């Protein structure tokens, strides 16, 4: 059996993102994080990437610049998504030039 919390999708030297809230709702999966705590280790041009595997073998992905602010959100749109459809969810950071990544972080989702 796979232990998703122990699995790494990426391994690298960048500072990993701490997800402060992760929810599943009618729009899809919404992840929140504090971009202020990432600076100066990360730059606003670095990218946060999220992915979620569904039990239908579909892979949801979304990415955006880290940004700035105490509450930044990233959304993986998937209308009418149900919690039982999600097998696992992860986030990681990629540098603006694509040359470095962070360790991936498994995300516990709340519905």
PDB file of C-alpha atoms in Angstrom:
ATOM      1  CA  UNK A   1       0.000   0.000   0.000  1.00  0.00           C
ATOM      2  CA  UNK A   2       1.244   3.490  -0.841  1.00  0.00           C
ATOM      3  CA  UNK A   3       1.743   5.973   2.001  1.00  0.00           C
ATOM      4  CA  UNK A   4       1.010   9.253   0.211  1.00  0.00           C
ATOM      5  CA  UNK A   5       2.138  11.510   3.098  1.00  0.00           C
ATOM      6  CA  UNK A   6       5.616   9.923   2.903  1.00  0.00           C
ATOM      7  CA  UNK A   7       5.932  10.079  -0.892  1.00  0.00           C
ATOM      8  CA  UNK A   8       7.941  12.830  -2.637  1.00  0.00           C
ATOM      9  CA  UNK A   9       7.117  14.044  -6.137  1.00  0.00           C
ATOM     10  CA  UNK A  10      10.027  16.464  -6.173  1.00  0.00           C
ATOM     11  CA  UNK A  11      13.172  16.860  -4.096  1.00  0.00           C
ATOM     12  CA  UNK A  12      15.278  19.965  -4.136  1.00  0.00           C
ATOM     13  CA  UNK A  13      16.930  22.843  -2.340  1.00  0.00           C
ATOM     14  CA  UNK A  14      14.208  25.515  -2.453  1.00  0.00           C
ATOM     15  CA  UNK A  15      12.129  26.308   0.627  1.00  0.00           C
ATOM     16  CA  UNK A  16       8.911  24.266   0.625  1.00  0.00           C
ATOM     17  CA  UNK A  17       5.537  25.972   0.921  1.00  0.00           C
ATOM     18  CA  UNK A  18       3.402  25.395   3.995  1.00  0.00           C
ATOM     19  CA  UNK A  19      -0.258  25.138   3.088  1.00  0.00           C
ATOM     20  CA  UNK A  20      -2.340  26.882   5.753  1.00  0.00           C
ATOM     21  CA  UNK A  21      -5.729  25.768   4.432  1.00  0.00           C
ATOM     22  CA  UNK A  22      -6.815  23.229   1.829  1.00  0.00           C
ATOM     23  CA  UNK A  23     -10.461  22.741   0.949  1.00  0.00           C
ATOM     24  CA  UNK A  24     -12.622  20.923  -1.552  1.00  0.00           C
ATOM     25  CA  UNK A  25     -15.760  22.732  -2.611  1.00  0.00           C
ATOM     26  CA  UNK A  26     -18.089  23.151  -5.590  1.00  0.00           C
ATOM     27  CA  UNK A  27     -15.311  24.899  -7.564  1.00  0.00           C
ATOM     28  CA  UNK A  28     -12.561  22.324  -6.986  1.00  0.00           C
ATOM     29  CA  UNK A  29      -9.551  22.371  -4.652  1.00  0.00           C
ATOM     30  CA  UNK A  30      -8.465  25.645  -3.053  1.00  0.00           C
ATOM     31  CA  UNK A  31      -5.066  25.903  -1.347  1.00  0.00           C
ATOM     32  CA  UNK A  32      -3.989  28.866   0.811  1.00  0.00           C
ATOM     33  CA  UNK A  33      -0.486  29.791   1.921  1.00  0.00           C
ATOM     34  CA  UNK A  34       1.412  32.728   3.434  1.00  0.00           C
ATOM     35  CA  UNK A  35       3.793  34.139   0.815  1.00  0.00           C
ATOM     36  CA  UNK A  36       5.302  36.651   3.293  1.00  0.00           C
ATOM     37  CA  UNK A  37       7.058  33.900   5.249  1.00  0.00           C
ATOM     38  CA  UNK A  38       8.727  32.616   2.064  1.00  0.00           C
ATOM     39  CA  UNK A  39      10.627  35.820   1.329  1.00  0.00           C
ATOM     40  CA  UNK A  40      13.670  36.266   1.072  1.00  0.00           C
ATOM     41  CA  UNK A  41      14.262  32.521   0.541  1.00  0.00           C
ATOM     42  CA  UNK A  42      11.915  32.515  -2.459  1.00  0.00           C
ATOM     43  CA  UNK A  43      11.164  35.217  -5.008  1.00  0.00           C
ATOM     44  CA  UNK A  44       7.789  36.425  -6.233  1.00  0.00           C
ATOM     45  CA  UNK A  45       8.804  35.120  -9.677  1.00  0.00           C
ATOM     46  CA  UNK A  46       9.140  31.550  -8.357  1.00  0.00           C
ATOM     47  CA  UNK A  47       6.153  29.341  -9.055  1.00  0.00           C
ATOM     48  CA  UNK A  48       4.002  27.219  -6.782  1.00  0.00           C
ATOM     49  CA  UNK A  49       2.692  24.106  -8.500  1.00  0.00           C
ATOM     50  CA  UNK A  50      -0.114  21.918  -7.184  1.00  0.00           C
ATOM     51  CA  UNK A  51      -1.368  18.574  -8.420  1.00  0.00           C
ATOM     52  CA  UNK A  52      -4.064  16.173  -7.301  1.00  0.00           C
ATOM     53  CA  UNK A  53      -4.653  12.615  -8.449  1.00  0.00           C
ATOM     54  CA  UNK A  54      -8.287  11.536  -8.733  1.00  0.00           C
ATOM     55  CA  UNK A  55      -9.567   7.987  -8.419  1.00  0.00           C
ATOM     56  CA  UNK A  56     -10.460   8.150 -12.140  1.00  0.00           C
ATOM     57  CA  UNK A  57      -6.704   8.507 -12.875  1.00  0.00           C
ATOM     58  CA  UNK A  58      -7.210  12.156 -13.874  1.00  0.00           C
ATOM     59  CA  UNK A  59      -4.451  14.512 -12.766  1.00  0.00           C
ATOM     60  CA  UNK A  60      -5.447  18.042 -11.813  1.00  0.00           C
ATOM     61  CA  UNK A  61      -2.675  20.631 -11.972  1.00  0.00           C
ATOM     62  CA  UNK A  62      -2.382  24.356 -11.375  1.00  0.00           C
ATOM     63  CA  UNK A  63       0.482  26.776 -11.056  1.00  0.00           C
ATOM     64  CA  UNK A  64       1.074  30.443 -10.405  1.00  0.00           C
ATOM     65  CA  UNK A  65       3.769  32.844  -9.292  1.00  0.00           C
ATOM     66  CA  UNK A  66       4.328  32.710  -5.510  1.00  0.00           C
ATOM     67  CA  UNK A  67       3.133  36.292  -5.185  1.00  0.00           C
ATOM     68  CA  UNK A  68       3.145  38.215  -1.932  1.00  0.00           C
ATOM     69  CA  UNK A  69       0.818  38.656   0.964  1.00  0.00           C
ATOM     70  CA  UNK A  70      -0.241  36.908   4.133  1.00  0.00           C
ATOM     71  CA  UNK A  71      -2.984  34.928   2.385  1.00  0.00           C
ATOM     72  CA  UNK A  72      -2.496  33.770  -1.199  1.00  0.00           C
ATOM     73  CA  UNK A  73      -4.712  31.146  -2.819  1.00  0.00           C
ATOM     74  CA  UNK A  74      -4.220  28.690  -5.641  1.00  0.00           C
ATOM     75  CA  UNK A  75      -7.161  26.845  -7.133  1.00  0.00           C
ATOM     76  CA  UNK A  76      -7.409  23.639  -9.125  1.00  0.00           C
ATOM     77  CA  UNK A  77     -10.770  23.997 -10.839  1.00  0.00           C
ATOM     78  CA  UNK A  78     -12.929  20.890 -11.075  1.00  0.00           C
ATOM     79  CA  UNK A  79     -16.671  21.549 -10.728  1.00  0.00           C
ATOM     80  CA  UNK A  80     -18.599  19.353  -8.295  1.00  0.00           C
ATOM     81  CA  UNK A  81     -15.478  17.575  -7.016  1.00  0.00           C
ATOM     82  CA  UNK A  82     -16.140  15.302  -4.039  1.00  0.00           C
ATOM     83  CA  UNK A  83     -13.570  14.516  -1.336  1.00  0.00           C
ATOM     84  CA  UNK A  84     -13.782  10.773  -1.957  1.00  0.00           C
ATOM     85  CA  UNK A  85     -12.649  11.333  -5.560  1.00  0.00           C
ATOM     86  CA  UNK A  86      -9.236  12.694  -4.495  1.00  0.00           C
ATOM     87  CA  UNK A  87      -6.498  10.111  -3.970  1.00  0.00           C
ATOM     88  CA  UNK A  88      -3.731  12.561  -3.050  1.00  0.00           C
ATOM     89  CA  UNK A  89      -2.656  16.189  -3.399  1.00  0.00           C
ATOM     90  CA  UNK A  90       0.822  17.770  -3.411  1.00  0.00           C
ATOM     91  CA  UNK A  91       2.472  21.165  -3.848  1.00  0.00           C
ATOM     92  CA  UNK A  92       6.030  22.165  -4.628  1.00  0.00           C
ATOM     93  CA  UNK A  93       7.952  25.259  -5.702  1.00  0.00           C
ATOM     94  CA  UNK A  94       9.898  25.716  -8.931  1.00  0.00           C
ATOM     95  CA  UNK A  95      12.352  28.575  -9.431  1.00  0.00           C
ATOM     96  CA  UNK A  96      11.508  31.217 -12.017  1.00  0.00           C
ATOM     97  CA  UNK A  97      14.131  29.823 -14.408  1.00  0.00           C
ATOM     98  CA  UNK A  98      12.978  26.235 -13.843  1.00  0.00           C
ATOM     99  CA  UNK A  99      16.397  25.158 -12.589  1.00  0.00           C
ATOM    100  CA  UNK A 100      15.504  24.356  -8.961  1.00  0.00           C
ATOM    101  CA  UNK A 101      12.601  22.854  -7.052  1.00  0.00           C
ATOM    102  CA  UNK A 102      11.575  22.314  -3.440  1.00  0.00           C
ATOM    103  CA  UNK A 103      10.665  19.066  -1.781  1.00  0.00           C
ATOM    104  CA  UNK A 104       7.030  18.320  -2.517  1.00  0.00           C
ATOM    105  CA  UNK A 105       4.549  18.596   0.337  1.00  0.00           C
ATOM    106  CA  UNK A 106       1.570  16.262   0.745  1.00  0.00           C
ATOM    107  CA  UNK A 107      -1.607  18.230   1.430  1.00  0.00           C
ATOM    108  CA  UNK A 108      -4.456  17.024   3.662  1.00  0.00           C
ATOM    109  CA  UNK A 109      -7.720  18.264   2.172  1.00  0.00           C
ATOM    110  CA  UNK A 110     -10.798  19.382   4.125  1.00  0.00           C
ATOM    111  CA  UNK A 111     -14.244  19.163   2.620  1.00  0.00           C
TER     112      UNK A 111
END
